[in-house]
Amino acid sequence: MKFTCAQSELNTHLSVVSRAVPSRPSKPILGNVLLKADMATQQVTLIGFDESLGIETSFSAQIEQTGTLTLPAKLLTDIVSRLPSEDINLEETDSDATLILTCSSGHYQVRGMSSEDFPSLPLVKEGQAATLSPEGLLEGLQGSLFATSPDETKQVLTGVHLIVEPEILEFAATDGHRLAVVQTVDQKPDATSEEASVSELDVTVPAKALRELERVLQLHQTTEAIALRFDPTQVIFELGQQRITTRLLEGQYPNYRQLIPKQFERQMTLDRKQLIAALERIAVLADQKNNIVKLTLDNDQQTLALSVEAQEVGSGREIIPAQISGDNLEIAFNVKYLLDGLKVIACPEVQVQCNTATSPSILTPLSGVKMTYLVMPVQIRS
Amino acid sequence: MGGWRKIIHIDMDAFYASVEQRDNPAYRDKPIVVGGRPEQRGAVAAASYEARKFGIHSAMPARTAQQKCSDLIFVEPRFDVYREVSQQIRAIFLSYTDLVEPLALDEAYLDVTQNKAHIPSAVAIAKVIKQKILAATQLTASAGVSINKFLAKIASGMDKPDGLYLIAPAQAEAFVETLPIEKFHGIGQVTAKKMRALGIQTGADLKQWSEANLVQRFGKVGRFYYKVARGQDDRPVNPNRIRKSVGAEHSFAEDLTSLDQMGVELERLAQRVAERLDKQKQSGYTLTLKIKYADYQQITRSQTLSEPIRDASAIYGLAQDLLWAHVGDGKKVRLLGITISQLVNAAELQYIQLSLTL
């Protein structure tokens, strides 16, 4: 293997794939990235794989000799990221799986391992396929990922549930206390006939893989459609030169649609930024104790009062204008849950609907993305 | 010894039985059990080493014990005396460290990483404690010394009676690897059987399992298994151990045959549990009903609620629901028990993050 490429290019792509390299690999070779140079295509391909999540990315380089080698991911990334921003030369030695990096400042030898034992990324041969627009995908991910459960023992709740129906793409995530559902209408930029016919898809994808997908989407700001291939155990996202594969989460995803109330006794409309700003100030004190903010809906004054009582620390109260219908109500929430949702609802006005102080409330944007964010309140007892 | 904790587990040898043998020369070197008598359908609370040779162990029905050894002597327990001895040994522990976590009258964990005697060797401390216990009570104890509670507890069982066993930090992992699965404290018979069915015979086998898989298979306790398979256990020695559950049970002198009778007993049990909860200012999310039939077959059925319960009528109501739903038709019942677990302090009740019913 021998090739020359820009340091910045190699660095960027290395940092993408190294996110799939486990910090404590179950076998040594998984701590490596696979480096593949192909003379025929003049492309360098990098792969990182932790046996569940796999990331593959390719870029153009001047390839003089075809070859494959695996190298310690962290070591290689740390070296390459510090090299001067210029063309660098990479060459495999003839004998012992060692890579020599040469640049104007000097040269480095890094001992690698043969690629034979590196597991190949799973393929989906006889699965189904769908294409998604990058905007729709990103919107859905941003509106749902935050609500997944970080608790590994919660199995399916650590992932985002994805439903693809003709023209509609639905993302749902819940950690048991809140539920975020985003529906994006899928405008495929390029609906080629063969593959575009969307078969219905209903899978739960680990949040970890989707966070990488989100990162890659943000990084590349592509307008190209993203292809999605899946079978009952794997899903593969293909975005131009990048491929992300992940094992799917097994198990029945909760029937969340039935959790969303259809009718509400109370409703208010608020300026989103104003609400966020007030909640963030309240959160400073709420943070000190139990993260609880108390909301008081006052129909007569058409205001919402936000208050916090952090025992032995302090207290705070703010009042903001709100268009309120329905009776007055006191209801408490985990302030973090409210802020998480409000931050991804990208529209000027937000609607909050509730029934009672102990039943689910929902937050929805008044324009833009179609999103439903359901939050369970905190019950206060004396 | 960089950074390792020094934990001792002290376990009195055949405690109740040894106290009885100490105080009554006629019992010495004889197979005796302390507990209920066979005709009262009692159970063995403790068996002397002589009785253990016949395969008799604690929690065994007294009748079964008698069948195993016809010369067996049944002794009524004298809890006042045991409590007194327990106080004596606790005083000895406290002269070395304040970090004493009693598990029962006859066993405790001690954290001697820092100790009042400024003795760096935990083994040396364990040795002195054993000597002092013997001098003060004429009873022997076994001590296990290691870097955490899990290993110390296993160690104390390695060399019984009158034992002293050290699992050094460097040996910990290798030691656990060779340990048969049922020797793991916290893995009971049922779980051990389940694990054997999955091909897990030893600590080494257990270690092959990822945390996520263990949790999927065994629930939350899978995390604990994952850690202890690596000889790790970061639970601190807690001198104010908080109770995990509050309960009451009763063996009836005569088997219960009707639901009405059982209802009356459940109400009594519920009352007792509620009183205990009240005393500790606690309430709990989970109620477990235990039913033991006349043939000693036992079932437990639990229900977890969205809000904690504490008062007798709520406990009774739920226990009765469980009873009606699960008690075998026409089966005679010899024991009923109610336990409330997943406890919360009454003060914490003020704020409850509500959950979705997924």
XYZ file of C-alpha atoms in Angstrom:
740
model
C 0.000 0.000 0.000
C 1.272 3.410 -0.937
C -0.585 6.689 -1.316
C -0.437 10.449 -0.883
C -3.282 12.542 0.483
C -3.971 15.812 2.237
C -3.434 15.682 6.004
C -6.766 17.448 6.587
C -8.645 14.894 4.521
C -7.138 11.907 6.279
C -7.635 13.566 9.656
C -11.327 14.301 9.039
C -12.107 10.804 7.842
C -10.098 9.156 10.596
C -12.030 11.062 13.226
C -15.301 9.915 11.647
C -14.470 6.206 11.680
C -12.649 6.223 14.995
C -16.001 6.862 16.662
C -16.897 3.278 15.896
C -13.652 1.977 17.384
C -14.297 0.687 20.905
C -12.102 2.128 23.647
C -11.938 -1.300 25.264
C -11.971 -3.699 22.331
C -13.044 -7.298 22.957
C -10.199 -8.417 20.708
C -7.118 -6.348 19.891
C -7.798 -5.971 16.190
C -11.063 -4.120 16.877
C -9.009 -1.320 18.434
C -7.656 -0.725 14.941
C -8.962 1.044 11.868
C -8.829 -0.665 8.551
C -7.038 1.302 5.833
C -7.599 0.291 2.248
C -6.054 1.914 -0.816
C -7.323 1.016 -4.273
C -5.372 1.987 -7.352
C -8.227 1.281 -9.717
C -10.605 3.747 -8.055
C -7.927 6.044 -6.599
C -9.803 5.899 -3.328
C -8.752 5.373 0.258
C -11.314 3.609 2.446
C -11.308 3.624 6.238
C -13.360 1.308 8.464
C -13.980 1.227 12.203
C -16.147 -1.466 13.750
C -17.125 -2.394 17.307
C -19.134 -5.438 16.226
C -22.376 -3.536 16.572
C -21.671 -0.157 15.032
C -19.543 0.092 11.903
C -18.491 3.199 9.989
C -16.915 3.180 6.572
C -15.768 6.246 4.700
C -13.820 6.851 1.492
C -11.974 9.755 -0.065
C -9.841 10.412 -3.126
C -6.079 10.183 -2.943
C -3.177 9.523 -5.248
C -2.749 5.807 -4.955
C 0.457 4.278 -6.169
C 0.012 0.825 -4.794
C -3.082 -1.102 -3.736
C -3.103 -2.582 -0.259
C -4.898 -3.111 3.038
C -3.664 -2.781 6.597
C -5.115 -2.200 10.051
C -3.583 0.283 12.469
C -4.189 1.254 16.091
C -6.972 3.831 15.774
C -6.110 6.107 18.641
C -2.399 6.193 17.903
C -2.892 6.894 14.218
C -5.497 9.596 14.869
C -3.319 11.280 17.461
C -0.351 11.372 15.117
C -2.200 12.429 11.966
C -4.092 15.189 13.762
C -0.799 16.786 14.764
C 0.903 16.607 11.389
C 1.302 19.830 9.399
C -1.501 20.687 7.041
C 0.021 19.511 3.762
C 0.213 16.421 1.602
C 1.443 13.381 3.475
C 2.711 10.114 2.182
C 1.707 6.758 3.609
C 3.478 3.554 2.735
C 3.367 0.043 4.017
C 6.709 -1.669 4.597
C 7.275 -4.909 2.738
C 7.633 -7.176 5.672
C 5.944 -6.603 8.999
C 2.656 -4.757 8.665
C 4.166 -1.397 9.499
C 3.034 1.925 8.081
C 5.452 4.745 7.398
C 4.007 8.260 7.408
C 6.182 10.865 5.779
C 5.645 14.610 5.773
C 7.870 17.675 5.635
C 8.511 17.592 9.370
C 9.739 14.036 9.469
C 8.488 10.484 9.382
C 6.733 8.039 11.703
C 6.478 4.291 11.710
C 3.382 2.734 13.172
C 3.136 -0.991 13.725
C -0.152 -2.399 12.486
C -1.802 -5.780 12.077
C -2.755 -7.702 8.994
C -6.298 -7.012 7.810
C -7.130 -10.727 7.550
C -8.617 -10.917 11.015
C -10.541 -7.669 10.776
C -14.227 -8.559 10.584
C -15.984 -7.292 7.499
C -18.902 -4.955 7.955
C -22.237 -6.724 7.794
C -24.027 -6.625 4.500
C -27.720 -6.542 3.921
C -28.257 -8.729 0.915
C -31.849 -9.735 0.961
C -33.369 -6.946 2.925
C -35.485 -3.998 2.017
C -34.459 -0.530 1.036
C -35.665 3.026 1.373
C -34.292 6.444 0.510
C -34.532 9.401 2.812
C -33.817 13.063 2.388
C -30.948 14.353 4.539
C -33.070 17.219 5.874
C -35.881 14.926 6.955
C -33.465 12.538 8.537
C -31.611 15.226 10.443
C -34.835 16.840 11.609
C -36.101 13.518 12.881
C -32.871 12.656 14.649
C -32.572 16.014 16.363
C -36.162 15.841 17.491
C -35.948 12.375 18.974
C -32.428 11.332 19.999
C -32.437 13.401 23.188
C -35.404 11.459 24.567
C -33.757 8.022 24.339
C -32.824 6.305 27.571
C -29.133 6.318 28.506
C -29.717 3.241 30.651
C -28.285 0.230 28.792
C -30.586 -2.092 30.675
C -33.643 -0.480 29.116
C -32.951 -2.274 25.839
C -35.260 -0.919 23.112
C -35.600 2.401 24.914
C -31.921 3.096 24.195
C -32.811 3.449 20.550
C -34.983 5.486 18.233
C -37.950 3.732 16.738
C -38.224 4.396 13.044
C -41.340 3.912 11.003
C -41.172 4.444 7.283
C -44.476 4.549 5.533
C -45.046 5.831 2.025
C -44.080 9.528 2.133
C -43.913 9.591 5.908
C -41.006 9.035 8.150
C -41.686 8.798 11.871
C -39.091 8.910 14.622
C -39.990 8.083 18.201
C -37.965 7.899 21.394
C -38.896 7.539 25.037
C -37.073 6.930 28.296
C -40.237 6.152 30.215
C -40.773 9.712 31.465
C -41.103 11.530 28.187
C -41.743 10.693 24.596
C -40.670 12.535 21.467
C -42.314 11.790 18.146
C -41.297 13.520 14.938
C -43.028 13.045 11.623
C -41.284 14.272 8.549
C -42.798 14.174 5.126
C -40.178 12.528 3.037
C -39.384 14.555 -0.013
C -36.974 12.379 -1.841
C -34.717 14.551 -3.920
C -34.240 11.835 -6.463
C -36.806 9.127 -6.441
C -35.460 6.642 -8.882
C -38.091 4.099 -9.648
C -36.465 0.795 -8.776
C -35.548 1.377 -5.187
C -37.768 4.235 -4.261
C -40.827 2.132 -3.655
C -40.679 2.181 0.070
C -41.549 -0.971 1.797
C -42.891 -0.311 5.244
C -40.190 -0.249 7.794
C -40.513 -0.563 11.507
C -37.233 -0.882 13.384
C -35.435 0.335 16.496
C -31.965 1.698 15.858
C -29.430 2.194 18.679
C -29.026 5.857 19.603
C -25.263 5.492 19.475
C -25.300 4.758 15.750
C -27.818 7.497 15.063
C -25.698 10.059 16.900
C -22.877 9.198 14.498
C -25.256 9.486 11.591
C -26.379 12.880 12.877
C -22.764 13.987 13.200
C -21.891 12.865 9.688
C -24.987 14.569 8.272
C -24.093 17.823 9.977
C -20.489 17.563 8.902
C -21.166 17.033 5.233
C -24.364 18.939 4.719
C -25.145 16.748 1.790
C -28.226 17.166 -0.350
C -27.962 13.678 -1.735
C -30.548 11.142 -0.701
C -29.564 8.701 1.981
C -30.138 5.070 1.216
C -31.234 2.807 3.971
C -31.013 -0.958 3.725
C -32.234 -3.243 6.389
C -33.042 -6.763 7.322
C -34.411 -8.013 10.637
C -31.054 -7.625 12.413
C -29.085 -4.894 10.647
C -29.554 -1.505 9.146
C -27.134 0.248 6.838
C -27.214 3.959 6.066
C -25.388 4.951 2.924
C -24.524 8.601 2.431
C -22.316 9.195 -0.557
C -18.878 8.018 0.458
C -19.954 7.001 3.927
C -21.612 3.918 5.224
C -22.879 3.385 8.757
C -23.986 -0.069 9.756
C -25.522 -1.062 13.011
C -27.179 -3.958 14.657
C -30.843 -3.286 15.367
C -32.273 -3.440 18.860
C -34.363 -6.505 19.393
C -37.667 -6.526 21.170
C -41.085 -5.015 20.850
C -41.075 -1.223 20.922
C -43.843 0.145 23.160
C -47.029 1.132 21.444
C -46.405 4.809 22.065
C -49.118 6.273 19.852
C -51.755 5.259 22.356
C -49.966 7.223 25.101
C -50.636 10.570 23.482
C -53.906 12.018 24.730
C -56.303 13.225 22.062
C -58.086 15.836 24.117
C -56.919 18.481 26.520
C -58.696 20.630 29.058
C -56.037 23.299 29.055
C -53.904 24.874 26.441
C -51.410 27.691 26.277
C -49.276 29.307 23.625
C -45.946 30.834 24.532
C -42.982 32.543 22.989
C -40.455 29.748 22.835
C -37.301 31.815 23.367
C -38.791 33.664 26.289
C -39.829 30.400 27.888
C -36.401 28.852 27.376
C -34.640 31.878 28.842
C -36.851 31.830 31.942
C -36.460 28.086 32.401
C -32.702 28.305 32.091
C -32.558 30.822 34.920
C -34.906 28.703 36.991
C -32.757 25.658 36.216
C -29.781 27.185 38.003
C -31.566 26.778 41.319
C -33.535 23.683 40.377
C -30.228 22.030 39.568
C -29.193 22.345 43.183
C -31.929 20.045 44.389
C -34.318 17.977 42.367
C -34.651 19.791 39.023
C -38.263 20.605 39.678
C -39.978 23.661 38.243
C -43.532 24.498 39.174
C -45.722 26.058 36.493
C -48.805 28.045 37.401
C -51.247 28.723 34.578
C -53.289 31.816 35.329
C -56.172 32.231 32.926
C -57.376 35.566 34.385
C -54.020 37.261 34.010
C -53.089 35.278 30.883
C -49.713 34.537 32.397
C -47.555 31.598 33.210
C -45.606 31.707 36.467
C -42.496 29.578 36.797
C -41.146 28.949 40.254
C -38.430 26.955 41.943
C -37.886 26.116 45.576
C -34.543 24.595 46.381
C -34.645 23.884 50.068
C -31.830 25.496 52.045
C -30.430 26.953 48.823
C -32.899 29.515 47.580
C -35.939 30.093 45.447
C -37.001 31.948 42.300
C -40.079 33.005 40.392
C -40.722 34.455 36.962
C -43.888 35.441 35.163
C -44.256 35.449 31.401
C -47.233 36.257 29.193
C -49.153 33.324 27.715
C -52.346 32.786 25.771
C -54.223 30.459 28.032
C -57.515 28.650 27.671
C -59.002 26.399 30.315
C -58.962 26.579 34.099
C -56.029 27.605 36.223
C -53.578 24.841 37.006
C -50.453 24.146 38.997
C -48.233 21.524 37.498
C -44.602 20.570 38.089
C -41.971 19.174 35.749
C -38.369 18.189 35.623
C -36.955 21.399 34.180
C -34.398 19.482 32.124
C -37.130 17.546 30.346
C -38.858 20.779 29.352
C -35.642 22.395 28.153
C -34.548 19.339 26.162
C -37.732 19.466 24.133
C -37.988 23.225 23.781
C -34.457 23.426 22.441
C -35.160 21.172 19.476
C -38.530 22.664 18.645
C -37.286 25.183 16.117
C -40.175 27.612 15.806
C -41.072 30.953 17.398
C -44.169 29.819 19.236
C -44.837 26.682 21.152
C -48.075 25.193 22.336
C -48.410 23.403 25.671
C -51.452 21.241 26.334
C -52.362 19.600 29.614
C -55.211 17.986 31.444
C -54.321 17.622 35.105
C -51.248 17.926 37.300
C -50.702 14.181 37.142
C -51.462 13.400 33.527
C -49.214 13.725 30.482
C -48.699 17.152 28.943
C -47.598 17.718 25.408
C -45.489 20.366 23.755
C -45.845 21.053 20.042
C -44.341 23.606 17.680
C -46.909 25.849 16.019
C -45.041 25.787 12.717
C -42.316 23.863 10.981
C -41.559 20.310 11.969
C -44.422 18.085 13.000
C -43.381 17.068 16.439
C -45.128 15.894 19.576
C -43.206 15.983 22.813
C -44.993 14.363 25.693
C -43.711 14.913 29.222
C -44.951 13.293 32.390
C -45.239 15.765 35.244
C -43.766 15.483 38.709
C -46.405 14.898 41.314
C -46.106 17.039 44.419
C -47.448 15.743 47.689
C -47.451 17.444 51.002
C -1.580 -2.129 48.825
C -2.188 0.943 46.677
C -5.755 2.132 47.132
C -7.329 -1.196 48.017
C -9.951 -1.276 50.706
C -9.485 -3.699 53.588
C -12.733 -5.457 54.337
C -13.302 -8.182 56.902
C -16.372 -10.367 57.054
C -16.861 -12.023 60.438
C -19.284 -14.889 60.738
C -19.880 -16.720 64.011
C -19.688 -20.496 63.589
C -23.117 -22.188 63.902
C -24.013 -19.292 66.125
C -27.257 -20.174 67.931
C -26.274 -23.820 68.207
C -22.825 -22.972 69.541
C -24.286 -20.671 72.186
C -26.585 -23.497 73.325
C -23.706 -25.976 73.418
C -21.647 -23.504 75.406
C -24.366 -22.973 78.006
C -25.521 -26.562 78.309
C -22.801 -29.200 78.641
C -25.314 -31.942 77.753
C -25.495 -30.558 74.210
C -21.754 -30.557 73.570
C -20.505 -32.779 70.748
C -24.135 -33.700 70.023
C -26.223 -33.043 66.928
C -28.533 -30.235 67.961
C -30.708 -27.779 66.122
C -32.123 -24.526 67.388
C -35.563 -23.607 66.133
C -39.125 -24.814 66.139
C -40.031 -28.356 67.071
C -41.198 -30.837 64.452
C -44.618 -31.215 66.025
C -45.067 -27.455 65.845
C -44.036 -27.588 62.209
C -41.033 -25.420 62.987
C -37.958 -24.825 60.905
C -34.264 -25.153 61.724
C -32.764 -21.770 62.598
C -29.276 -23.141 63.254
C -27.657 -26.562 63.262
C -24.557 -27.630 65.185
C -21.649 -29.001 63.202
C -22.493 -32.447 64.530
C -26.013 -32.096 63.070
C -24.683 -30.769 59.764
C -22.911 -34.093 59.227
C -26.374 -35.553 58.719
C -27.140 -33.077 55.994
C -29.158 -30.851 58.268
C -29.022 -27.139 57.566
C -30.815 -23.975 58.526
C -34.240 -23.235 57.008
C -34.902 -26.967 56.722
C -38.258 -28.056 58.136
C -37.748 -29.516 61.603
C -39.553 -32.668 60.578
C -37.137 -33.312 57.723
C -34.234 -32.723 60.088
C -35.613 -35.281 62.485
C -35.945 -37.824 59.715
C -32.296 -37.348 58.839
C -31.079 -37.891 62.387
C -33.167 -39.678 64.981
C -30.916 -38.612 67.898
C -31.303 -34.967 66.984
C -31.833 -32.641 69.947
C -34.270 -29.788 69.396
C -33.518 -26.666 71.408
C -35.802 -23.674 71.862
C -34.106 -20.498 70.725
C -33.120 -17.934 73.361
C -32.911 -14.760 71.352
C -32.147 -12.598 74.373
C -28.942 -14.511 74.928
C -27.990 -14.335 71.253
C -28.596 -10.613 71.227
C -26.386 -10.227 74.268
C -23.546 -12.132 72.617
C -24.105 -10.114 69.492
C -23.631 -6.917 71.517
C -20.386 -8.291 72.915
C -18.912 -9.038 69.524
C -20.136 -5.751 68.103
C -18.318 -3.919 70.879
C -15.142 -5.726 69.845
C -15.638 -4.697 66.208
C -16.274 -1.101 67.185
C -13.006 -0.943 69.080
C -11.285 -1.319 65.701
C -13.513 0.657 63.356
C -16.778 2.548 63.269
C -17.478 1.159 59.827
C -19.303 -1.944 60.998
C -22.260 -3.208 59.011
C -24.138 -5.916 60.892
C -25.913 -8.360 58.581
C -27.507 -10.379 61.342
C -26.831 -11.097 64.999
C -23.920 -13.303 64.039
C -22.240 -11.664 61.087
C -20.920 -8.288 60.069
C -18.731 -6.508 57.582
C -15.914 -4.330 58.855
C -14.011 -1.777 56.829
C -10.575 -1.566 58.467
C -8.826 0.408 55.723
C -8.513 3.059 58.426
C -8.641 1.554 61.881
C -8.393 2.713 65.425
C -5.543 0.314 66.236
C -3.473 1.628 63.302
C -2.686 -1.896 62.262
C -1.932 -1.955 58.545
C -2.609 -5.666 58.105
C -6.276 -6.601 57.897
C -5.328 -10.224 58.485
C -3.660 -9.255 61.756
C -6.798 -7.389 62.818
C -9.005 -10.336 61.911
C -6.792 -12.614 63.973
C -6.975 -10.371 67.031
C -10.746 -9.969 66.680
C -11.180 -13.730 66.549
C -9.052 -14.120 69.699
C -11.011 -11.443 71.510
C -14.331 -12.996 70.533
C -13.167 -16.348 71.838
C -11.933 -14.829 75.086
C -15.128 -12.871 75.669
C -17.718 -15.439 74.549
C -15.956 -18.839 74.364
C -17.259 -19.003 70.809
C -15.381 -19.264 67.564
C -15.843 -17.110 64.513
C -14.606 -17.358 60.952
C -13.142 -14.344 59.241
C -12.748 -13.530 55.580
C -10.393 -10.780 54.518
C -10.323 -9.098 51.137
C -10.772 -5.886 49.194
C -14.546 -5.775 49.063
C -17.661 -7.184 50.699
C -18.347 -9.799 48.065
C -14.892 -11.341 48.307
C -14.679 -11.023 52.098
C -17.950 -12.882 52.499
C -16.795 -15.701 50.255
C -13.482 -15.826 52.093
C -15.116 -16.259 55.497
C -16.866 -19.369 54.210
C -13.671 -20.929 52.865
C -12.175 -22.172 56.085
C -15.035 -22.748 58.520
C -15.163 -23.268 61.458
C -12.670 -21.080 63.297
C -11.210 -20.025 59.973
C -9.243 -17.102 58.668
C -8.959 -16.749 54.925
C -7.451 -14.016 52.804
C -8.240 -13.260 49.182
C -5.449 -10.873 48.217
C -6.052 -8.238 45.532
C -3.795 -9.987 43.060
C -5.660 -13.271 43.492
C -9.143 -11.819 43.407
C -9.925 -12.246 39.732
C -8.358 -15.675 39.418
C -10.131 -16.771 42.570
C -13.529 -15.739 41.302
C -12.882 -17.416 37.960
C -12.483 -20.824 39.527
C -15.424 -20.388 41.878
C -18.453 -22.562 41.118
C -21.446 -20.407 40.366
C -23.523 -21.459 43.376
C -20.776 -20.325 45.746
C -21.347 -16.755 44.638
C -23.031 -14.888 47.399
C -26.117 -13.314 45.863
C -26.657 -16.158 43.411
C -29.267 -18.439 44.868
C -30.223 -21.943 43.893
C -32.733 -20.894 41.290
C -30.417 -18.441 39.567
C -27.564 -20.932 39.763
C -29.727 -23.491 38.013
C -30.676 -20.980 35.351
C -27.031 -20.112 34.851
C -25.988 -23.745 34.601
C -28.600 -24.187 31.913
C -26.919 -21.350 30.045
C -23.560 -23.058 30.362
C -22.337 -20.857 33.183
C -20.610 -23.169 35.647
C -17.911 -20.969 37.137
C -16.904 -17.359 37.525
C -14.842 -17.707 34.367
C -17.962 -18.635 32.399
C -19.897 -15.780 33.934
C -17.165 -13.397 32.896
C -17.780 -14.200 29.240
C -21.154 -12.484 29.421
C -21.547 -8.825 28.620
C -23.267 -6.588 31.113
C -26.140 -5.926 28.727
C -26.739 -9.634 28.169
C -26.703 -10.373 31.879
C -29.182 -7.614 32.532
C -31.384 -8.820 29.724
C -31.314 -12.325 31.151
C -31.502 -11.645 34.876
C -32.772 -8.105 35.256
C -31.039 -5.336 37.151
C -29.075 -7.726 39.336
C -27.204 -8.651 36.134
C -25.062 -5.588 36.729
C -24.019 -6.964 40.066
C -23.184 -10.340 38.483
C -21.131 -8.605 35.834
C -19.063 -6.839 38.459
C -18.571 -9.689 40.883
C -17.505 -11.979 38.038
C -14.533 -9.644 37.874
C -14.015 -9.704 41.621
C -15.382 -6.173 41.822
C -17.876 -4.906 44.330
C -17.900 -1.243 45.212
C -20.696 -1.365 47.762
C -19.431 0.465 50.824
C -19.547 -0.981 54.302
C -22.559 0.885 55.565
C -22.943 1.205 59.310
C -26.503 2.530 58.909
C -27.708 -0.001 56.477
C -31.083 0.906 55.157
C -33.611 -1.859 55.103
C -34.478 -3.063 51.654
C -37.824 -4.500 52.624
C -40.273 -4.705 55.450
C -42.392 -7.753 55.934
C -44.083 -10.248 58.164
C -44.974 -13.892 57.797
C -46.646 -16.514 59.868
C -46.688 -20.320 59.912
C -50.040 -21.566 61.071
C -50.359 -24.301 63.669
C -53.067 -25.737 61.491
C -53.189 -25.490 57.720
C -55.628 -22.978 56.298
C -58.156 -24.386 53.879
C -60.564 -21.571 53.102
C -60.052 -18.193 51.492
C -61.912 -16.618 54.402
C -59.403 -17.954 56.914
C -56.554 -16.808 54.707
C -58.154 -13.377 54.404
C -58.283 -13.015 58.180
C -54.609 -13.938 58.469
C -53.646 -11.608 55.639
C -55.378 -8.750 57.364
C -53.354 -9.422 60.497
C -50.139 -9.601 58.518
C -51.007 -6.402 56.659
C -51.562 -4.684 59.973
C -48.160 -5.795 61.231
C -46.369 -4.752 58.050
C -48.086 -1.363 58.127
C -47.018 -0.838 61.729
C -43.419 -1.670 60.865
C -43.467 0.651 57.857
C -44.915 3.377 59.998
C -42.259 2.932 62.653
C -39.566 3.388 60.019
C -41.440 6.177 58.260
C -41.267 4.291 54.991
C -43.507 3.117 52.232
C -42.816 0.909 49.253
C -43.720 0.311 45.639
C -43.664 -3.471 45.579
C -45.738 -5.958 47.495
C -44.776 -9.602 47.553
C -47.096 -12.295 48.780
C -45.564 -15.562 49.888
C -47.661 -18.706 50.075
C -46.309 -21.984 51.382
C -48.566 -24.968 50.898
C -48.904 -27.926 53.226
C -46.607 -29.904 50.914
C -43.894 -27.235 51.424
C -44.193 -26.057 47.884
C -43.820 -22.330 47.960
C -44.819 -19.561 45.590
C -44.222 -15.823 45.730
C -46.150 -13.319 43.675
C -45.328 -9.640 43.444
C -46.938 -6.541 42.175
C -45.295 -3.187 41.705
C -47.422 -0.102 41.919
C -46.983 3.312 40.423
C -47.245 4.871 43.859
C -45.839 3.589 47.130
C -48.219 2.117 49.673
C -47.990 2.113 53.447
C -51.361 1.745 55.109
C -52.821 -1.528 56.274
C -55.977 -1.423 54.181
C -54.082 -0.829 50.940
C -51.624 -3.599 51.775
C -54.425 -5.957 52.721
C -56.375 -5.171 49.576
C -53.462 -5.801 47.261
C -52.322 -8.917 49.120
C -55.807 -10.325 48.890
C -55.971 -9.632 45.154
C -52.745 -11.545 44.720
C -53.961 -14.366 46.929
C -57.186 -14.806 45.029
C -55.425 -14.670 41.709
C -52.710 -17.153 42.559
C -53.560 -19.496 45.395
C -53.971 -23.063 44.175
C -57.519 -24.404 44.184
C -58.241 -26.582 47.177
C -54.654 -26.424 48.375
C -53.908 -26.256 52.070
C -51.784 -23.328 53.133
C -49.296 -23.567 55.999
C -47.649 -20.170 55.752
C -48.481 -16.721 54.458
C -46.182 -13.735 54.252
C -46.342 -10.149 53.016
C -43.281 -8.086 52.164
C -43.117 -4.509 50.993
C -39.959 -3.596 49.076
C -38.605 -0.801 46.886
C -38.897 1.365 49.932
C -38.873 5.134 49.947
C -38.693 7.487 52.871
C -41.888 9.252 53.644
C -40.032 12.547 53.237
C -39.041 11.690 49.669
C -42.655 11.241 48.834
C -43.064 14.882 48.158
C -41.951 14.704 44.568
C -42.725 11.819 42.301
C -41.632 11.866 38.697
C -44.543 10.173 36.999
C -43.855 7.554 34.375
C -45.483 6.555 31.161
C -47.132 3.182 31.172
C -45.168 1.616 28.366
